[in-house]
Coordinates of C-alpha atoms and ligand atoms in Angstrom, one line a residue:
X1 CA 112.1 43.5 -77.6
X2 CA 110.9 40.1 -76.5
X3 CA 111.6 39.4 -72.8
X4 CA 114.0 36.4 -72.5
X5 CA 111.6 34.2 -70.5
X6 CA 108.9 34.7 -73.0
X7 CA 111.3 33.8 -75.8
X8 CA 112.4 30.7 -73.9
X9 CA 108.8 29.6 -73.3
X10 CA 107.9 30.0 -77.0
X11 CA 110.9 27.9 -78.0
X12 CA 110.2 25.2 -75.5
X13 CA 106.5 25.1 -76.4
X14 CA 107.2 24.4 -80.0
X15 CA 109.7 21.5 -79.7
X16 CA 108.4 18.1 -78.8
X17 CA 110.2 15.0 -77.5
X18 CA 111.5 12.7 -80.3
X19 CA 110.1 9.2 -80.6
X20 CA 111.1 6.6 -78.0
X21 CA 113.0 3.5 -79.0
X22 CA 115.0 0.7 -77.3
X23 CA 118.7 1.4 -77.4
X24 CA 121.5 -0.9 -76.3
X25 CA 123.0 0.2 -73.1
X26 CA 126.4 0.6 -74.7
X27 CA 125.0 3.4 -76.9
X28 CA 122.6 5.0 -74.3
X29 CA 124.9 7.3 -72.3
X30 CA 123.3 10.7 -71.9
X31 CA 119.9 9.8 -73.3
X32 CA 116.8 10.2 -71.3
X33 CA 114.6 7.3 -70.2
X34 CA 111.2 6.9 -71.8
X35 CA 110.2 4.1 -69.4
X36 CA 110.7 3.9 -65.6
X37 CA 113.3 1.5 -64.4
X38 CA 111.5 -0.8 -62.0
X39 CA 113.4 -3.5 -60.1
X40 CA 112.1 -6.9 -61.1
X41 CA 114.1 -8.5 -58.3
X42 CA 116.0 -7.4 -55.2
X43 CA 119.4 -5.9 -55.6
X44 CA 121.5 -7.5 -54.5
X45 CA 119.4 -10.5 -55.4
X46 CA 120.6 -12.6 -52.4
X47 CA 122.1 -11.9 -49.0
X48 CA 125.9 -12.0 -49.4
X49 CA 129.1 -11.3 -47.6
X50 CA 130.6 -7.8 -47.7
X51 CA 134.0 -9.2 -46.6
X52 CA 136.3 -12.2 -47.1
X53 CA 135.9 -14.1 -43.8
X54 CA 133.9 -16.7 -42.0
X55 CA 130.1 -16.9 -41.9
X56 CA 129.2 -17.8 -38.3
X57 CA 126.5 -17.5 -35.7
X58 CA 127.0 -14.3 -33.8
X59 CA 126.1 -16.1 -30.6
X60 CA 129.1 -18.5 -31.1
X61 CA 131.5 -15.5 -31.2
X62 CA 130.1 -13.5 -28.3
X63 CA 133.1 -14.6 -26.2
X64 CA 136.5 -14.9 -28.0
X65 CA 138.8 -16.5 -28.8
X66 CA 136.7 -19.5 -29.8
X67 CA 137.5 -22.4 -32.2
X68 CA 134.9 -23.3 -34.8
X69 CA 134.9 -26.2 -37.2
X70 CA 135.1 -25.1 -40.9
X71 CA 132.5 -27.0 -43.0
X72 CA 133.4 -25.7 -46.5
X73 CA 134.6 -22.7 -48.6
X74 CA 132.2 -20.6 -50.7
X75 CA 133.6 -18.4 -53.4
X76 CA 131.7 -15.6 -55.2
X77 CA 129.6 -17.2 -57.9
X78 CA 129.0 -20.5 -56.1
X79 CA 126.5 -21.5 -53.4
X80 CA 126.9 -23.0 -50.0
X81 CA 125.8 -26.6 -49.6
X82 CA 125.9 -26.8 -45.8
X83 CA 124.1 -25.3 -42.9
X84 CA 126.0 -23.3 -40.3
X85 CA 125.0 -24.7 -36.8
X86 CA 126.5 -23.9 -33.4
X87 CA 130.2 -24.6 -33.3
X88 CA 130.7 -24.4 -37.1
X89 CA 131.7 -21.8 -39.7
X90 CA 131.8 -21.6 -43.5
X91 CA 134.7 -19.7 -45.1
X92 CA 133.2 -17.1 -47.4
X93 CA 134.4 -14.7 -50.0
X94 CA 133.1 -11.2 -50.7
X95 CA 130.0 -11.5 -52.8
X96 CA 129.3 -15.1 -52.0
X97 CA 125.8 -16.0 -50.8
X98 CA 125.3 -16.2 -47.0
X99 CA 125.0 -19.8 -45.9
X100 CA 121.7 -20.8 -44.2
X101 CA 122.0 -20.7 -40.4
X102 CA 124.8 -18.1 -40.3
X103 CA 123.9 -14.5 -39.2
X104 CA 127.2 -12.7 -39.3
X105 CA 130.6 -12.6 -41.0
X106 CA 133.8 -12.3 -39.1
X107 CA 136.4 -10.7 -41.4
X108 CA 139.5 -12.8 -42.1
X109 CA 141.6 -10.2 -40.3
X110 CA 140.0 -11.2 -37.0
X111 CA 140.7 -15.0 -37.4
X112 CA 143.5 -17.5 -37.3
X113 CA 142.9 -20.3 -39.7
X114 CA 143.9 -23.9 -39.1
X115 CA 143.5 -26.9 -41.5
X116 CA 139.8 -27.7 -40.8
X117 CA 139.0 -25.2 -38.1
X118 CA 139.4 -21.5 -37.4
X119 CA 140.1 -19.5 -34.3
X120 CA 137.8 -16.4 -34.1
X121 CA 139.6 -13.6 -32.3
X122 CA 136.9 -10.9 -32.2
X123 CA 133.2 -10.7 -31.5
X124 CA 130.8 -9.4 -34.2
X125 CA 127.1 -8.7 -33.8
X126 CA 124.3 -10.2 -35.9
X127 CA 124.3 -8.8 -39.4
X128 CA 127.9 -7.5 -39.4
X129 CA 129.5 -7.6 -42.9
X130 CA 126.3 -9.1 -44.3
X131 CA 124.6 -7.4 -47.3
X132 CA 120.9 -8.4 -47.1
X133 CA 118.9 -9.1 -50.3
X134 CA 117.4 -5.8 -51.5
X135 CA 120.0 -3.8 -49.5
X136 CA 120.3 -1.4 -52.5
X137 CA 116.9 -1.8 -54.2
X138 CA 113.9 -3.8 -53.1
X139 CA 112.0 -5.7 -55.8
X140 CA 109.2 -3.6 -57.2
X141 CA 110.8 -0.2 -56.5
X142 CA 110.9 2.4 -59.2
X143 CA 114.6 3.3 -59.2
X144 CA 114.7 5.7 -62.2
X145 CA 111.9 7.8 -63.6
X146 CA 110.9 8.7 -67.1
X147 CA 112.9 11.8 -68.1
X148 CA 116.0 11.0 -66.1
X149 CA 119.2 11.0 -68.2
X150 CA 121.5 8.0 -68.2
X151 CA 124.6 9.0 -66.3
X152 CA 127.4 6.6 -65.6
X153 CA 125.9 5.3 -62.4
X154 CA 122.4 5.0 -63.8
X155 CA 123.8 2.9 -66.7
X156 CA 125.1 0.6 -64.0
X157 CA 121.7 0.4 -62.3
X158 CA 120.0 -0.4 -65.7
X159 CA 122.6 -3.1 -66.3
X160 CA 122.2 -4.6 -62.8
X161 CA 118.5 -4.8 -63.2
X162 CA 118.6 -6.4 -66.6
X163 CA 117.5 -3.4 -68.6
X164 CA 120.1 -4.0 -71.3
X165 CA 118.1 -2.1 -73.9
X166 CA 116.1 0.6 -72.1
X167 CA 113.4 2.6 -73.8
X168 CA 114.9 6.1 -74.3
X169 CA 114.2 9.1 -76.5
X170 CA 116.3 8.9 -79.6
X171 CA 119.5 11.0 -80.0
X172 CA 118.7 14.2 -82.0
X173 CA 120.5 14.8 -85.3
X174 CA 121.5 18.5 -85.4
X175 CA 122.7 20.1 -88.6
X176 CA 125.0 23.0 -88.1
X177 CA 126.4 25.6 -90.6
X178 CA 128.3 28.9 -90.5
X179 CA 127.2 31.6 -92.8
X180 CA 129.1 34.7 -94.1
X181 CA 131.4 35.6 -97.1
X182 CA 134.1 36.5 -94.6
X183 CA 134.3 33.0 -93.0
X184 CA 137.0 30.6 -94.1
X185 CA 137.8 27.1 -92.7
X186 CA 140.3 26.8 -89.8
X187 CA 142.8 25.0 -92.0
X188 CA 143.2 28.2 -94.1
X189 CA 146.9 28.9 -93.7
X190 CA 147.0 32.6 -94.9
X191 CA 144.0 34.8 -94.2
X192 CA 143.2 36.9 -97.2
X193 CA 142.2 40.5 -96.4
X194 CA 138.8 40.7 -94.8
X195 CA 138.5 37.0 -94.0
X196 CA 138.4 35.3 -90.6
X197 CA 138.5 31.7 -89.7
X198 CA 135.3 29.9 -88.7
X199 CA 134.9 29.6 -84.9
X200 CA 131.2 29.0 -84.5
X201 CA 130.9 25.6 -86.0
X202 CA 133.5 24.4 -83.6
X203 CA 132.2 25.9 -80.4
X204 CA 128.8 24.6 -81.4
X205 CA 130.1 21.2 -82.1
X206 CA 131.9 21.1 -78.8
X207 CA 128.7 22.0 -77.0
X208 CA 126.6 19.5 -79.0
X209 CA 129.0 16.6 -78.5
X210 CA 129.1 17.3 -74.8
X211 CA 125.3 17.1 -74.7
X212 CA 125.5 13.8 -76.6
X213 CA 123.6 14.7 -79.8
X214 CA 124.6 13.7 -83.3
X215 CA 126.2 16.5 -85.3
X216 CA 125.7 16.9 -89.1
X217 CA 128.2 19.5 -90.2
X218 CA 127.2 21.3 -93.3
X219 CA 130.2 23.6 -93.4
X220 CA 130.5 27.2 -94.3
X221 CA 127.9 28.8 -96.6
X222 CA 128.7 32.2 -98.1
X223 CA 126.3 35.0 -98.4
X224 CA 124.8 33.4 -101.5
X225 CA 121.0 33.0 -101.7
X226 CA 121.0 29.9 -103.9
X227 CA 123.5 28.0 -101.8
X228 CA 121.8 29.0 -98.6
X229 CA 118.4 27.9 -100.0
X230 CA 119.7 24.6 -101.1
X231 CA 121.6 23.9 -97.8
X232 CA 118.6 24.8 -95.7
X233 CA 116.4 22.4 -97.7
X234 CA 118.9 19.6 -97.3
X235 CA 119.4 20.3 -93.7
X236 CA 115.7 20.3 -92.9
X237 CA 115.2 17.0 -94.7
X238 CA 118.1 15.2 -92.9
X239 CA 118.1 16.5 -89.4
X240 CA 115.9 16.9 -86.4
X241 CA 117.1 20.4 -85.8
X242 CA 118.8 23.0 -88.1
X243 CA 121.2 25.5 -86.6
X244 CA 123.0 28.3 -88.4
X245 CA 125.1 31.2 -87.2
X246 CA 125.3 34.6 -88.7
X247 CA 123.1 36.6 -90.9
X248 CA 120.2 37.2 -88.7
X249 CA 120.8 40.9 -87.7
X250 CA 120.0 44.1 -89.6
X251 CA 122.8 44.1 -92.2
X252 CA 122.1 44.3 -95.9
X253 CA 123.9 41.0 -96.4
X254 CA 122.0 39.2 -93.7
X255 CA 120.5 36.9 -96.3
X256 CA 119.5 34.2 -93.9
X257 CA 116.8 36.6 -92.7
X258 CA 115.4 37.2 -96.2
X259 CA 115.5 33.6 -97.3
X260 CA 113.8 32.1 -94.3
X261 CA 110.7 34.0 -95.0
X262 CA 110.4 32.0 -98.3
X263 CA 111.4 28.6 -96.9
X264 CA 109.4 28.2 -93.8
X265 CA 107.8 30.0 -90.9
X266 CA 110.6 31.6 -89.1
X267 CA 110.3 34.6 -86.8
X268 CA 113.0 37.1 -86.2
X269 CA 113.3 38.2 -82.6
X270 CA 115.0 40.9 -80.7
X271 CA 115.4 39.3 -77.4
X272 CA 116.0 41.5 -74.4
X273 CA 119.3 39.9 -73.6
X274 CA 123.0 40.7 -73.9
X275 CA 124.8 39.2 -75.8
X276 CA 122.7 37.4 -78.4
X277 CA 119.8 39.9 -79.0
X278 CA 119.1 39.0 -82.6
X279 CA 117.8 35.4 -82.9
X280 CA 115.7 33.6 -85.5
X281 CA 113.5 30.7 -84.6
X282 CA 110.8 28.7 -86.4
X283 CA 110.5 25.8 -88.8
X284 CA 112.1 24.9 -92.1
X285 CA 109.4 22.7 -93.6
X286 CA 108.6 21.0 -90.3
X287 CA 112.1 21.0 -88.8
X288 CA 112.8 23.3 -85.9
X289 CA 115.3 26.0 -86.9
X290 CA 117.6 28.1 -84.7
X291 CA 119.2 31.1 -86.4
X292 CA 121.9 32.1 -84.0
X293 CA 123.7 35.5 -84.3
X294 CA 127.2 35.5 -85.8
X295 CA 129.4 36.8 -83.0
X296 CA 131.0 33.8 -81.3
X297 CA 130.0 34.7 -77.7
X298 CA 126.5 35.3 -78.8
X299 CA 126.4 31.9 -80.4
X300 CA 127.5 30.3 -77.0
X301 CA 125.0 32.3 -75.0
X302 CA 122.1 31.6 -77.4
X303 CA 123.1 28.0 -77.4
X304 CA 122.8 28.0 -73.6
X305 CA 119.5 29.9 -73.4
X306 CA 117.6 28.4 -76.3
X307 CA 119.2 25.5 -78.1
X308 CA 120.5 23.4 -75.2
X309 CA 117.2 23.4 -73.3
X310 CA 115.3 22.7 -76.5
X311 CA 117.5 19.8 -77.3
X312 CA 117.2 18.4 -73.8
X313 CA 113.4 18.6 -74.2
X314 CA 113.6 16.8 -77.5
X315 CA 115.7 14.2 -75.8
X316 CA 112.8 13.8 -73.3
X317 CA 114.8 15.1 -70.3
X318 CA 112.7 16.4 -67.5
X319 CA 115.4 18.9 -66.3
X320 CA 116.5 21.1 -69.2
X321 CA 118.3 24.1 -67.6
X322 CA 121.8 24.5 -66.3
X323 CA 122.1 24.7 -62.5
X324 CA 122.1 28.2 -61.0
X325 CA 124.1 28.8 -57.8
X326 CA 124.4 32.0 -55.8
X327 CA 127.8 33.7 -55.7
X328 CA 129.4 37.0 -54.8
X329 CA 130.5 39.2 -57.6
X330 CA 134.0 40.5 -56.8
X331 CA 134.0 43.7 -58.9
X332 CA 131.7 46.6 -59.9
X333 CA 130.1 45.9 -63.2
X334 CA 128.0 48.2 -65.4
X335 CA 125.2 46.3 -67.2
X336 CA 122.2 47.1 -69.3
X337 CA 118.9 48.3 -67.7
X338 CA 116.7 46.9 -70.4
X339 CA 118.2 43.4 -70.9
X340 CA 119.2 40.3 -69.1
X341 CA 122.9 40.4 -69.2
X342 CA 125.0 37.3 -69.1
X343 CA 128.5 38.1 -67.8
X344 CA 131.3 35.6 -68.5
X345 CA 132.9 34.9 -65.2
X346 CA 135.3 32.6 -63.5
X347 CA 134.1 31.0 -60.3
X348 CA 136.0 29.9 -57.2
X349 CA 135.2 29.1 -53.6
X350 CA 136.0 32.0 -51.2
X351 CA 137.2 31.8 -47.5
X352 CA 133.7 33.1 -46.5
X353 CA 132.1 29.9 -47.7
X354 CA 130.5 31.6 -50.7
X355 CA 131.3 31.1 -54.4
X356 CA 133.0 34.1 -55.8
X357 CA 132.8 35.3 -59.4
X358 CA 135.0 37.7 -61.4
X359 CA 134.8 38.7 -65.0
X360 CA 136.8 36.2 -67.1
X361 CA 137.8 39.0 -69.6
X362 CA 136.4 41.7 -71.7
X363 CA 132.7 41.4 -72.3
X364 CA 132.4 42.1 -76.0
X365 CA 130.4 39.5 -77.9
X366 CA 133.4 38.8 -80.1
X367 CA 135.8 38.1 -77.2
X368 CA 136.2 34.3 -77.3
X369 CA 139.0 34.2 -74.8
X370 CA 136.7 35.5 -72.0
X371 CA 134.2 32.8 -73.0
X372 CA 137.0 30.1 -73.0
X373 CA 138.1 31.2 -69.5
X374 CA 134.5 31.3 -68.1
X375 CA 133.1 28.8 -65.7
X376 CA 129.7 30.4 -65.5
X377 CA 127.4 33.0 -66.9
X378 CA 126.5 35.5 -64.1
X379 CA 122.8 36.3 -64.8
X380 CA 122.1 40.0 -64.2
X381 CA 118.3 40.6 -64.4
X382 CA 116.4 43.2 -66.4
X383 CA 116.2 46.5 -64.4
X384 CA 119.7 46.5 -63.2
X385 CA 122.2 49.1 -64.6
X386 CA 125.1 48.3 -62.4
X387 CA 126.1 45.6 -59.9
X388 CA 128.2 46.7 -57.0
X389 CA 131.2 44.6 -55.9
X390 CA 130.1 42.2 -53.1
X391 CA 126.6 41.7 -54.5
X392 CA 125.1 38.3 -54.6
X393 CA 124.3 37.2 -58.2
X394 CA 123.0 34.0 -59.8
X395 CA 125.7 31.9 -61.5
X396 CA 124.5 29.7 -64.3
X397 CA 127.2 27.0 -64.2
X398 CA 128.7 26.1 -67.5
X399 CA 131.2 23.6 -66.1
X400 CA 132.8 22.4 -63.0
X401 CA 136.4 22.6 -63.9
X402 CA 139.1 20.3 -62.6
X403 CA 140.7 22.2 -59.9
X404 CA 143.9 20.4 -58.7
X405 CA 147.1 19.3 -60.4
X406 CA 148.5 15.9 -60.0
X407 CA 150.9 17.3 -57.5
X408 CA 148.0 18.6 -55.4
X409 CA 146.7 15.4 -53.8
X410 CA 144.9 16.8 -50.7
X411 CA 145.0 15.3 -47.3
X412 CA 141.6 14.4 -46.0
Ligands
AMP501 P1 126.6 38.5 -88.6 O1 125.5 38.2 -87.6 O2 126.6 37.6 -89.8 O3 126.5 40.0 -89.0 O4 127.9 38.4 -87.9 C1 128.3 39.1 -86.7 C2 129.7 39.1 -86.5 O5 130.1 37.7 -86.2 C3 130.6 39.5 -87.6 O6 131.7 40.2 -87.1 C4 131.0 38.2 -88.2 O7 132.2 38.3 -89.0 C5 131.2 37.3 -87.0 N1 131.0 35.9 -87.4 C6 130.0 35.4 -88.1 N2 130.1 34.1 -88.2 C7 131.2 33.7 -87.6 C8 131.9 32.5 -87.5 N3 131.4 31.3 -87.9 N4 133.1 32.5 -86.8 C9 133.6 33.6 -86.3 N5 133.0 34.8 -86.4 C10 131.8 34.9 -87.1
MG502 MG1 127.2 37.6 -91.7

């Protein structure tokens, strides 16, 4: 058996980042930068007011109340035309440029306006409610690095700095298919004896869409050598990555295994992990191929350990693995001495300040309900045959679930 870290290293060593191209910001969510985002100007570009109020000299409002002459109004988007001198003020809106001469803003709440003057009721020091130029980013600063993925806030940064079409790695096209004579589409109303509905293409699609890659769905392919051969060839020609589920273990009808020898250079591994021990990896022509096992939970775990990090690497992301957090396992669990075991667990915060994990259901590789209920995979290393209740384990977080209903608005 191949140790899991070795299998992961081999996979990651053989997939390269896709080409970089400029992509409009509206289509760039989730993609990784192939150029650094360097501020070509200060952000904000000019000193401006953080409040609706009056731009004044702090020295004028050191003793209050005091009456100041109002020279003009400046709205956001326009510019002041006058200089604030002792005894004067300019009415200013949030986001409007600071007038020359003024060094502080008195919020409107601390004033009493009159037709052409204002009474200032409270003292404010120099710089109060003023956002200096470059408050957020100074011109010349590298704000985002190559390999960082465009999250919502980072899209906002790119937009603010004029990177409307940043250089990113292109979105991978991933072809997926389910294999097996027993697999029928989910719309099948009556299951014939021996048939089951296809789960794997849908868990895979859900994962891939969440990751932000393009999915090419090639459907269900029976255990038929000619159809498999044709589908693999089409897939390899039209996608950046080909993924199948089923047919890679030891059974007589595991045709994927037999065919791949002919079509490309694919290796069949027994990875020291549970679930998802059988796994095929290699190339169909030149396209990376992932042959996932058939059992639905194995598909999900193999996705997490191999396919997801490989796709993130193809996307040019620097960080490719899910976060791991320590947590306390709340029950005794027997595992497998010779394999890394991934337990499906729910995770919640405990009163002791630690995260706590409990099995989310039965741990068979066919038990989709336990996968559906899981927040994390608890990673039990090789060399462990049982984990005692109360032990600290590593939790590979699959999601951070919403945790409160609409009725549970908390007081802060
Ligand atoms: P295999 O690796 O082809 O021997 O499949 C292992 C197990 O996973 C068998 O019980 C299959 O019926 C099941 N299986 C394979 N593909 C799917 C699928 N797409 N959806 C649900 N179960 C599947
Ligand atoms: Mg099969």
